[in-house]
């Protein structure tokens, strides 16, 4: 049988979006930072993250609409404390620090038992303070899952081992295969099959500008490796049809 709490890993990607600070419905609360957004934006947009960060910081004004999951992760884990420590009241900064410290430990590559014990204590304090600092409407299931996240790491390993960030990145590649707003699934399948066929059916041949341009168009890629593959010619139609039939692509 399945024990839901222990047998299904928690995906931390869906636990890192914290937008209540700028929510206008909380403008009378101590944690509301909406009046400081312009000031925060100036500081945020001046940050030059290392190459390992997938995206440069974007304005907080579009965070709820346009930010990707990786941007929410970077904001929570790296930018939030330095930028908010002089804007949020101290109690709120310390409360946020409890969460961020725990996540950094649980995202490590080598996590000891004493590390998990420490995180349990930090997150217990975080939970105890949550209803004191924030309205009950913000005490959601996402925050409740933090109560089980140490057990999850104990059972399944570091949080990054089973997060869906990798799949989220692949969604960007899949979107390139759709070229309209209707019949999305058939578009994805047809475009992917075309891309796969043009790659698997290519054979080394002398350069031919027309063919190279055509394959580049099919692949819609500007990567050096893909361009290298484009310096090939497609098989004759009869052989292509046979190959596709063998691969059950048609």
Backbone as JSON, one array per atom type, in Angstrom:
{
  "sequence": "XXXXXXXXXXXXXXXXXXXXXXXXXXXXXXXXXXXXXXXXXXXXXXXXXXXXXXXXXXXXXXXXXXXXXXXXXXXXXXXXXXXXXXXXXXXXXXXXXXXXXXXXXXXXXXXXXXXXXXXXXXXXXXXXXXXXXXXXXXXXXXXXXXXXXXXXXXXXXXXXXXXXXXXXXXXXXXXXXXXXXXXXXXXXXXXXXXXXXXXXXXXXXXXXXXXXXXXXXXXXXXXXXXXXXXXXXXXXXXXXXXXXXXXXXX",
  "N": [[0.85, -1.18, 0.0], [0.29, 2.37, -0.33], [1.76, 5.0, 1.39], [0.85, 8.12, 1.49], [2.14, 10.47, 2.48], [4.82, 9.72, 2.88], [5.6, 8.2, 0.69], [5.42, 9.57, -1.7], [7.42, 11.8, -3.28], [8.18, 15.22, -2.43], [7.85, 17.99, -4.48], [9.85, 20.65, -4.61], [9.76, 22.81, -6.27], [7.24, 23.91, -6.55], [6.91, 25.26, -4.24], [8.18, 27.61, -3.85], [7.37, 30.08, -4.62], [6.83, 33.15, -3.43], [4.76, 35.61, -3.03], [3.2, 37.23, -1.52], [4.11, 39.48, -0.23], [3.97, 41.7, -1.89], [1.35, 41.88, -2.53], [-1.52, 43.69, -3.04], [-3.79, 43.43, -1.46], [-2.91, 43.14, 1.06], [-1.96, 45.53, 2.01], [-2.06, 46.92, 4.37], [-0.63, 45.52, 6.14], [2.32, 44.63, 8.07], [4.25, 43.36, 6.58], [3.97, 44.18, 3.99], [5.34, 45.26, 0.95], [4.84, 46.75, -1.25], [5.06, 49.52, -1.69], [7.71, 49.86, -1.9], [8.63, 48.73, -4.19], [9.78, 49.92, -6.52], [12.25, 50.79, -5.55], [13.33, 48.32, -4.77], [13.42, 47.08, -7.25], [15.4, 48.56, -8.6], [17.7, 47.82, -7.19], [17.61, 45.03, -7.55], [17.78, 44.7, -10.36], [20.34, 45.53, -10.83], [21.93, 43.49, -10.1], [24.34, 41.12, -11.05], [24.3, 38.04, -11.86], [26.18, 34.9, -11.6], [27.38, 32.79, -14.34], [26.19, 30.33, -14.04], [23.58, 30.76, -13.32], [20.46, 30.6, -14.86], [18.96, 32.71, -15.81], [18.95, 36.29, -15.99], [18.15, 38.74, -13.46], [14.76, 39.92, -13.38], [12.21, 42.48, -13.4], [10.39, 42.93, -10.35], [7.81, 43.69, -10.65], [6.61, 42.2, -12.6], [6.62, 39.69, -11.65], [4.6, 37.84, -10.83], [3.34, 37.28, -13.19], [5.12, 36.84, -15.39], [7.51, 35.68, -14.52], [9.66, 32.85, -14.52], [9.91, 29.51, -13.12], [12.55, 29.08, -12.32], [13.38, 31.67, -11.86], [11.88, 32.45, -9.66], [13.02, 30.71, -7.85], [15.7, 31.63, -7.76], [15.23, 34.17, -6.72], [14.16, 33.61, -4.14], [16.16, 31.98, -2.92], [18.58, 33.4, -3.18], [18.44, 36.22, -3.71], [16.48, 37.45, -2.09], [16.93, 37.79, 0.79], [19.28, 39.6, 0.99], [18.16, 41.85, -0.3], [15.77, 42.43, 1.02], [16.33, 42.75, 3.68], [16.63, 45.27, 4.75], [14.21, 46.36, 4.4], [11.9, 44.79, 5.01], [10.4, 44.24, 8.24], [12.47, 43.28, 11.06], [11.64, 40.82, 12.34], [10.31, 39.49, 10.31], [12.29, 39.13, 8.43], [14.05, 37.41, 9.79], [12.35, 35.24, 10.06], [11.99, 34.51, 7.35], [14.61, 33.85, 6.83], [14.92, 31.47, 8.23], [13.53, 29.65, 6.64], [14.93, 29.81, 4.17], [17.55, 29.04, 4.89], [17.09, 26.38, 5.63], [16.24, 25.28, 3.15], [18.56, 25.6, 1.6], [20.28, 23.82, 2.9], [18.93, 21.38, 2.54], [19.1, 21.15, -0.15], [21.62, 20.41, -0.65], [24.57, 18.52, -1.71], [25.58, 16.6, -0.12], [24.16, 15.45, 2.62], [23.96, 15.27, 6.02], [22.8, 13.33, 8.88], [22.61, 14.93, 11.13], [22.31, 17.38, 9.88], [19.73, 17.21, 8.82], [18.32, 17.01, 11.2], [18.8, 19.56, 12.23], [17.46, 21.11, 10.31], [14.85, 20.3, 10.76], [14.36, 21.52, 13.22], [14.63, 24.22, 12.53], [12.56, 24.54, 10.64], [10.38, 23.86, 12.17], [10.27, 26.0, 13.94], [9.81, 27.98, 12.04], [7.21, 27.25, 11.18], [5.76, 27.61, 13.55], [5.91, 30.36, 13.88], [4.68, 31.33, 11.63], [1.69, 31.68, 11.56], [1.61, 33.77, 13.36], [2.86, 35.91, 12.21], [1.79, 36.21, 9.67], [-1.4, 36.42, 7.94], [-4.04, 33.96, 8.39], [-5.0, 33.07, 5.99], [-2.83, 32.78, 4.37], [-1.58, 30.58, 5.26], [-1.07, 28.04, 3.74], [-1.39, 24.89, 1.86], [1.08, 24.52, 0.64], [2.93, 25.58, 2.46], [2.39, 23.86, 4.54], [3.42, 21.48, 3.55], [6.09, 21.78, 4.02], [6.42, 20.81, 6.54], [6.81, 18.16, 6.17], [8.99, 17.91, 4.63], [11.59, 17.31, 5.46], [11.42, 14.63, 6.15], [10.99, 13.69, 3.63], [13.45, 14.2, 2.34], [15.02, 12.54, 3.86], [14.03, 10.07, 3.08], [14.22, 10.05, 0.26], [16.4, 11.5, -0.62], [18.41, 14.47, -1.51], [16.62, 17.53, -2.3], [16.88, 18.36, -4.96], [17.1, 16.07, -6.45], [14.68, 15.0, -7.33], [13.18, 17.07, -8.26], [11.1, 19.08, -10.42], [12.28, 20.92, -12.05], [13.96, 20.39, -14.23], [12.17, 19.3, -16.12], [10.54, 21.48, -16.45], [12.24, 23.2, -17.81], [12.46, 21.81, -20.2], [9.97, 22.22, -21.27], [10.15, 24.63, -22.56], [11.58, 23.99, -24.87], [9.78, 22.25, -26.11], [7.71, 23.98, -26.73], [8.62, 25.26, -28.99], [7.97, 23.6, -31.02], [5.35, 23.97, -31.61], [3.18, 25.89, -33.62], [0.88, 27.31, -33.72], [-2.36, 28.15, -32.27], [-4.26, 26.22, -32.07], [-5.09, 22.68, -31.95], [-2.79, 21.65, -30.58], [-1.4, 19.34, -29.66], [-1.26, 17.52, -31.97], [0.34, 19.21, -33.56], [2.73, 19.33, -32.09], [3.53, 16.64, -32.17], [3.79, 16.16, -34.95], [5.75, 18.08, -35.71], [7.87, 17.3, -34.08], [8.36, 14.71, -35.05], [9.17, 15.34, -37.64], [11.52, 16.76, -37.1], [13.01, 14.72, -35.84], [13.15, 12.87, -37.89], [14.62, 14.25, -39.85], [17.06, 14.38, -38.63], [17.83, 11.71, -38.02], [17.83, 10.56, -40.52], [19.78, 11.71, -41.98], [22.82, 11.77, -43.84], [26.4, 11.73, -44.15], [27.74, 14.01, -46.48], [28.89, 15.87, -49.34], [29.08, 19.42, -48.99], [26.09, 21.25, -49.4], [24.49, 24.05, -50.03], [21.72, 24.65, -50.26], [20.44, 22.4, -49.2], [21.51, 22.33, -46.61], [20.47, 24.72, -45.58], [17.78, 24.08, -45.67], [17.56, 21.96, -43.81], [18.37, 23.29, -41.53], [16.23, 24.98, -41.29], [14.2, 23.14, -40.71], [15.05, 22.1, -38.27], [15.25, 24.36, -36.77], [17.33, 25.54, -35.21], [20.1, 27.15, -33.68], [22.33, 26.27, -32.53], [25.73, 25.29, -32.21], [26.36, 22.55, -32.35], [24.06, 21.46, -33.54], [24.13, 22.82, -35.94], [26.38, 21.68, -37.03], [25.45, 19.12, -37.53], [23.76, 19.74, -39.54], [25.23, 19.91, -41.83], [24.81, 17.96, -43.82], [23.2, 15.67, -46.1], [19.81, 14.8, -46.89], [18.46, 11.47, -47.18], [17.57, 9.84, -50.3], [14.12, 10.04, -51.46], [12.78, 7.51, -51.62], [14.35, 5.86, -49.99], [14.14, 7.29, -47.63], [11.37, 7.05, -47.06], [11.25, 4.32, -46.6], [12.9, 4.09, -44.4], [11.54, 5.61, -42.5], [9.25, 4.09, -42.29], [10.27, 1.76, -41.2], [10.96, 2.72, -38.72], [8.54, 3.22, -37.7], [7.41, 5.71, -37.96], [5.69, 6.71, -39.78]],
  "CA": [[0.0, 0.0, 0.0], [1.04, 3.62, -0.43], [1.62, 6.02, 2.42], [0.97, 9.32, 0.68], [3.08, 11.44, 3.02], [6.21, 9.26, 2.8], [5.9, 7.47, -0.55], [5.39, 10.48, -2.85], [8.37, 12.9, -3.0], [7.67, 16.6, -2.53], [8.55, 18.81, -5.47], [10.0, 21.96, -3.99], [9.57, 23.87, -7.26], [5.94, 24.53, -6.34], [6.85, 25.8, -2.89], [9.16, 28.7, -3.75], [6.8, 31.36, -5.07], [6.34, 33.91, -2.28], [4.38, 36.88, -3.63], [2.26, 37.94, -0.65], [4.68, 40.75, 0.24], [3.58, 42.8, -2.77], [-0.08, 41.74, -2.81], [-2.21, 44.89, -2.59], [-4.82, 43.14, -0.45], [-2.26, 43.14, 2.38], [-1.22, 46.79, 2.09], [-2.06, 47.43, 5.74], [0.17, 44.61, 6.97], [3.71, 45.04, 8.26], [5.13, 42.73, 5.59], [3.69, 44.69, 2.64], [6.48, 45.99, 0.39], [4.44, 47.32, -2.53], [5.53, 50.9, -1.83], [9.17, 49.82, -2.08], [8.94, 47.93, -5.37], [10.71, 50.64, -7.39], [13.56, 50.74, -4.9], [13.81, 46.94, -4.87], [13.73, 46.81, -8.66], [16.7, 49.17, -8.93], [18.74, 46.98, -6.62], [17.55, 43.7, -8.17], [18.23, 44.73, -11.76], [21.78, 45.79, -10.86], [22.64, 42.24, -9.76], [24.91, 40.38, -12.18], [24.52, 36.69, -11.35], [27.17, 34.11, -12.34], [26.92, 32.11, -15.54], [25.4, 29.15, -13.68], [22.18, 31.16, -13.24], [19.9, 30.51, -16.2], [18.35, 33.98, -16.21], [19.27, 37.5, -15.25], [16.97, 39.21, -12.72], [13.77, 40.78, -14.03], [11.46, 43.33, -12.48], [9.41, 42.33, -9.45], [6.47, 44.09, -11.07], [6.06, 41.18, -13.5], [6.97, 38.39, -11.07], [3.48, 36.91, -10.79], [2.85, 37.01, -14.53], [6.11, 36.42, -16.38], [8.67, 34.98, -13.97], [9.73, 31.4, -14.62], [10.18, 28.86, -11.84], [13.96, 29.29, -11.95], [13.51, 33.04, -11.36], [11.36, 32.41, -8.29], [14.04, 30.01, -7.05], [16.83, 32.55, -7.55], [14.78, 35.25, -5.82], [14.03, 33.14, -2.77], [17.38, 31.41, -2.35], [19.78, 34.23, -3.29], [18.26, 37.67, -3.76], [15.48, 37.98, -1.15], [17.48, 38.26, 2.07], [20.06, 40.84, 0.85], [17.35, 42.99, -0.73], [14.65, 42.7, 1.92], [16.75, 42.86, 5.08], [16.48, 46.65, 5.21], [12.86, 46.81, 4.04], [10.98, 44.05, 5.87], [10.72, 44.3, 9.67], [13.44, 42.23, 11.44], [11.01, 39.53, 12.63], [9.96, 38.85, 9.05], [13.56, 38.74, 7.8], [14.52, 36.23, 10.51], [11.42, 34.16, 9.7], [12.35, 34.1, 6.0], [15.94, 33.24, 6.9], [14.73, 30.08, 8.68], [13.13, 28.86, 5.47], [16.0, 29.79, 3.16], [18.64, 28.22, 5.41], [16.66, 24.98, 5.53], [16.25, 24.87, 1.75], [19.95, 25.47, 1.16], [20.82, 22.57, 3.46], [18.24, 20.23, 1.94], [19.49, 21.1, -1.57], [23.04, 20.09, -0.71], [24.95, 17.26, -2.36], [25.91, 15.66, 0.96], [23.35, 15.86, 3.76], [24.15, 14.37, 7.16], [21.63, 13.21, 9.75], [22.53, 16.12, 11.98], [21.79, 18.47, 9.06], [18.28, 17.05, 8.77], [17.82, 17.37, 12.53], [18.85, 21.02, 12.31], [16.39, 21.63, 9.47], [13.57, 20.06, 11.46], [14.21, 22.56, 14.25], [14.42, 25.5, 11.85], [11.24, 24.56, 10.01], [9.39, 23.86, 13.25], [10.16, 27.4, 14.37], [9.17, 28.68, 10.92], [5.77, 26.96, 11.22], [5.17, 28.2, 14.75], [5.84, 31.81, 13.71], [3.91, 31.68, 10.42], [0.38, 32.3, 11.84], [1.76, 34.97, 14.18], [3.35, 36.99, 11.37], [0.98, 36.33, 8.45], [-2.81, 36.02, 8.12], [-4.28, 32.52, 8.24], [-5.26, 32.76, 4.57], [-1.56, 32.46, 3.73], [-1.08, 29.3, 5.8], [-1.59, 27.14, 2.72], [-0.85, 23.52, 1.77], [2.5, 24.59, 0.3], [3.69, 25.74, 3.7], [2.21, 22.63, 5.34], [4.33, 20.44, 3.04], [7.4, 21.97, 4.63], [6.47, 20.0, 7.75], [7.17, 16.8, 5.78], [10.07, 17.94, 3.65], [12.77, 16.65, 6.02], [11.17, 13.19, 5.97], [11.15, 13.44, 2.19], [14.88, 14.14, 2.06], [15.51, 11.35, 4.55], [13.6, 8.89, 2.32], [14.46, 10.12, -1.18], [17.63, 12.22, -0.95], [18.3, 15.93, -1.64], [15.44, 18.0, -3.03], [17.11, 18.52, -6.4], [17.09, 14.76, -7.12], [13.37, 14.67, -7.88], [12.44, 18.29, -8.58], [10.64, 19.13, -11.82], [12.9, 22.03, -12.76], [14.44, 19.9, -15.52], [11.03, 19.16, -17.02], [10.09, 22.84, -16.73], [13.12, 23.73, -18.85], [12.15, 21.13, -21.46], [8.75, 22.79, -21.83], [10.55, 25.69, -23.49], [11.94, 23.38, -26.15], [8.57, 21.7, -26.72], [6.91, 25.08, -27.27], [9.12, 25.62, -30.31], [7.39, 22.69, -32.01], [3.97, 24.39, -31.89], [3.19, 27.12, -34.43], [-0.47, 27.87, -33.74], [-3.07, 28.05, -30.99], [-5.19, 25.09, -32.1], [-4.54, 21.34, -32.2], [-1.41, 21.73, -30.12], [-0.77, 18.01, -29.58], [-0.84, 17.08, -33.31], [1.45, 20.06, -34.01], [3.94, 18.9, -31.4], [3.92, 15.32, -32.68], [4.23, 16.28, -36.35], [7.0, 18.83, -35.76], [8.91, 16.48, -33.47], [8.67, 13.62, -35.98], [9.93, 15.94, -38.74], [12.85, 17.04, -36.56], [13.68, 13.45, -35.61], [13.42, 12.23, -39.19], [15.68, 14.98, -40.55], [18.32, 14.09, -37.96], [18.22, 10.3, -38.11], [17.94, 10.13, -41.9], [20.85, 12.46, -42.64], [24.05, 11.03, -44.06], [27.49, 12.62, -44.55], [27.78, 14.3, -47.92], [29.54, 17.14, -49.62], [28.23, 20.56, -48.61], [25.1, 21.73, -50.35], [23.9, 25.17, -49.3], [20.27, 24.56, -50.22], [20.04, 21.34, -48.27], [21.88, 22.76, -45.26], [19.49, 25.73, -45.18], [16.5, 23.41, -45.45], [17.61, 21.2, -42.55], [18.4, 24.29, -40.47], [14.86, 25.45, -41.14], [13.44, 22.09, -40.03], [15.51, 21.95, -36.9], [15.08, 25.65, -36.09], [18.34, 25.59, -34.15], [21.29, 27.93, -33.97], [23.42, 25.72, -31.74], [26.86, 24.84, -33.02], [26.28, 21.11, -32.58], [23.01, 21.2, -34.51], [24.6, 23.31, -37.24], [27.31, 20.67, -37.55], [24.64, 18.03, -38.08], [23.08, 20.21, -40.74], [26.11, 19.81, -42.98], [24.57, 16.62, -44.34], [22.08, 15.62, -47.04], [18.8, 13.8, -46.62], [18.43, 10.33, -48.07], [16.56, 9.92, -51.36], [12.76, 9.89, -50.95], [12.43, 6.11, -51.45], [15.04, 5.35, -48.8], [13.57, 7.99, -46.49], [10.09, 6.43, -46.75], [11.52, 3.0, -46.04], [13.47, 4.28, -43.06], [10.47, 6.06, -41.63], [8.35, 2.96, -42.07], [10.95, 0.86, -40.26], [10.96, 3.35, -37.39], [7.13, 3.41, -37.34], [7.13, 7.14, -37.88], [4.57, 6.99, -40.69]],
  "C": [[0.89, 1.25, 0.0], [0.71, 4.52, 0.75], [1.9, 7.35, 1.74], [2.08, 10.24, 1.17], [4.53, 11.02, 2.8], [6.58, 8.69, 1.43], [5.84, 8.32, -1.81], [6.3, 11.67, -2.55], [7.71, 14.27, -3.2], [8.51, 17.37, -3.53], [8.65, 20.24, -4.95], [9.81, 23.11, -4.97], [8.26, 24.62, -7.03], [5.79, 25.12, -4.94], [7.67, 27.08, -2.75], [8.63, 30.05, -4.22], [6.18, 32.07, -3.87], [6.04, 35.33, -2.77], [3.48, 37.72, -2.73], [2.77, 39.3, -0.23], [4.22, 41.94, -0.6], [2.1, 42.77, -3.15], [-0.83, 42.93, -2.2], [-3.26, 44.65, -1.53], [-4.25, 43.11, 0.96], [-1.51, 44.45, 2.64], [-1.18, 47.39, 3.49], [-1.23, 46.57, 6.68], [1.63, 45.07, 7.03], [4.63, 44.49, 7.16], [4.91, 43.27, 4.18], [4.84, 45.57, 2.15], [6.13, 46.68, -0.92], [4.95, 48.73, -2.76], [7.03, 50.97, -2.1], [9.6, 49.09, -3.35], [9.94, 48.62, -6.29], [12.14, 50.6, -6.84], [14.16, 49.34, -5.0], [14.22, 46.6, -6.29], [15.11, 47.35, -9.05], [17.85, 48.32, -8.42], [18.79, 45.61, -7.29], [18.14, 43.69, -9.57], [19.72, 45.07, -11.9], [22.6, 44.52, -10.57], [23.1, 41.55, -11.04], [25.24, 38.96, -11.7], [25.57, 35.94, -12.17], [26.54, 33.35, -13.49], [26.03, 30.91, -15.22], [23.91, 29.47, -13.5], [21.62, 31.21, -14.65], [19.38, 31.86, -16.71], [18.86, 35.14, -15.37], [18.01, 37.99, -14.55], [16.06, 40.08, -13.59], [12.93, 41.48, -12.98], [10.48, 42.54, -11.61], [7.98, 42.65, -9.86], [5.82, 43.05, -11.97], [6.27, 39.78, -12.92], [5.82, 37.39, -11.13], [3.02, 36.49, -12.17], [3.89, 36.35, -15.43], [7.31, 35.65, -15.81], [8.54, 33.47, -14.17], [10.07, 30.82, -13.24], [11.61, 29.1, -11.38], [14.19, 30.69, -11.41], [12.98, 33.15, -9.93], [12.37, 31.75, -7.36], [15.21, 30.93, -6.74], [16.45, 33.67, -6.59], [14.76, 34.78, -4.38], [15.36, 32.73, -2.15], [18.55, 32.4, -2.29], [19.53, 35.73, -3.15], [17.44, 38.22, -2.59], [16.09, 38.56, 0.12], [18.31, 39.54, 1.9], [19.21, 42.06, 0.5], [16.28, 43.39, 0.28], [15.07, 42.99, 3.35], [16.62, 44.28, 5.63], [15.1, 47.22, 4.9], [11.8, 46.11, 4.89], [11.35, 44.28, 7.34], [11.62, 43.12, 10.05], [12.81, 40.86, 11.69], [10.69, 38.76, 11.35], [11.23, 38.38, 8.31], [14.09, 37.46, 8.46], [13.65, 35.02, 10.15], [11.75, 33.62, 8.3], [13.7, 33.38, 5.99], [15.86, 31.79, 7.36], [14.4, 29.17, 7.5], [14.28, 28.71, 4.49], [17.18, 28.93, 3.63], [18.31, 26.75, 5.29], [16.73, 24.48, 4.09], [17.67, 24.7, 1.23], [20.57, 24.17, 1.67], [20.23, 21.36, 2.75], [18.49, 20.13, 0.44], [20.96, 20.75, -1.74], [23.31, 18.76, -1.41], [25.31, 16.19, -1.33], [25.2, 16.14, 2.23], [23.48, 14.83, 4.87], [22.88, 14.33, 8.02], [21.47, 14.43, 10.64], [22.04, 17.35, 11.21], [20.26, 18.42, 9.0], [17.65, 17.42, 10.11], [17.77, 18.88, 12.71], [17.71, 21.64, 11.51], [15.02, 21.43, 10.11], [13.31, 21.16, 12.49], [13.91, 23.92, 13.62], [13.01, 25.61, 11.28], [10.11, 24.5, 11.05], [9.17, 25.28, 13.76], [9.47, 28.24, 13.3], [7.66, 28.49, 10.97], [5.09, 27.62, 12.42], [4.98, 29.72, 14.6], [4.92, 32.23, 12.56], [2.55, 32.31, 10.73], [0.46, 33.55, 12.71], [2.13, 36.18, 13.32], [2.45, 37.25, 10.16], [-0.46, 35.91, 8.74], [-3.0, 34.53, 7.82], [-4.53, 32.12, 6.79], [-3.99, 32.39, 3.83], [-0.93, 31.17, 4.28], [-1.63, 28.17, 4.93], [-0.93, 25.77, 2.76], [0.63, 23.53, 1.44], [3.36, 24.73, 1.55], [3.55, 24.5, 4.59], [3.17, 21.54, 4.87], [5.74, 20.57, 3.6], [7.56, 21.14, 5.91], [6.93, 18.58, 7.44], [8.43, 16.75, 4.92], [11.35, 17.28, 4.16], [12.64, 15.13, 5.92], [11.4, 12.81, 4.51], [12.62, 13.3, 1.83], [15.5, 12.9, 2.7], [15.2, 10.09, 3.73], [14.13, 8.87, 0.89], [15.75, 10.84, -1.57], [17.38, 13.71, -1.11], [17.14, 16.35, -2.54], [15.65, 18.07, -4.53], [17.03, 17.19, -7.15], [15.77, 14.47, -7.83], [12.52, 15.93, -8.13], [12.07, 18.28, -10.06], [11.21, 20.32, -12.57], [13.4, 21.6, -14.14], [13.33, 19.79, -16.54], [10.49, 20.53, -17.39], [10.93, 23.46, -17.83], [12.8, 23.11, -20.2], [10.87, 21.67, -22.09], [9.06, 23.9, -22.83], [10.92, 25.15, -24.85], [10.7, 22.84, -26.86], [7.72, 22.8, -27.35], [7.34, 25.47, -28.67], [8.51, 24.76, -31.42], [5.95, 23.06, -32.35], [3.99, 25.75, -32.59], [1.81, 27.74, -34.54], [-1.14, 27.65, -32.41], [-4.04, 26.88, -30.94], [-4.49, 23.79, -32.41], [-3.06, 21.26, -31.81], [-0.72, 20.37, -30.15], [-0.37, 17.49, -30.97], [0.33, 17.91, -33.86], [2.77, 19.6, -33.39], [4.45, 17.58, -31.97], [4.48, 15.42, -34.09], [5.58, 16.98, -36.44], [8.15, 18.01, -35.18], [9.33, 15.34, -34.39], [9.51, 14.14, -37.15], [11.36, 16.21, -38.3], [13.64, 15.76, -36.4], [14.07, 12.8, -36.94], [14.58, 12.92, -39.91], [17.04, 14.71, -39.93], [18.77, 12.66, -38.19], [18.43, 9.84, -39.55], [19.04, 10.86, -42.66], [22.1, 11.61, -42.76], [25.14, 12.01, -44.47], [27.52, 12.8, -46.06], [28.51, 15.6, -48.12], [28.56, 18.27, -49.36], [27.31, 20.97, -49.76], [24.3, 22.8, -49.64], [22.39, 25.07, -49.19], [19.8, 23.55, -49.19], [20.34, 21.73, -46.83], [20.86, 23.77, -44.74], [18.15, 25.09, -44.86], [16.48, 22.67, -44.12], [17.67, 22.16, -41.37], [16.99, 24.8, -40.2], [14.01, 24.43, -40.39], [13.79, 22.01, -38.55], [15.33, 23.22, -36.07], [16.07, 25.79, -34.93], [19.52, 26.41, -34.61], [22.49, 27.43, -33.18], [24.5, 25.16, -32.64], [26.76, 23.36, -33.35], [25.23, 20.78, -33.61], [23.41, 21.69, -35.89], [25.58, 22.33, -37.88], [26.54, 19.53, -38.19], [23.97, 18.44, -39.38], [23.94, 20.11, -41.99], [26.05, 18.4, -43.56], [23.39, 16.7, -45.3], [21.09, 14.56, -46.62], [18.92, 12.65, -47.61], [17.44, 10.56, -49.2], [15.18, 9.57, -50.81], [12.41, 8.43, -50.69], [13.06, 5.53, -50.18], [14.5, 6.01, -47.54], [12.26, 7.35, -46.07], [10.29, 5.08, -46.09], [12.03, 3.12, -44.6], [12.39, 4.7, -42.06], [9.5, 4.93, -41.31], [8.95, 1.99, -41.07], [10.87, 1.41, -38.84], [9.54, 3.64, -36.91], [6.81, 4.88, -37.13], [6.03, 7.57, -38.84], [3.65, 5.8, -40.77]]
}
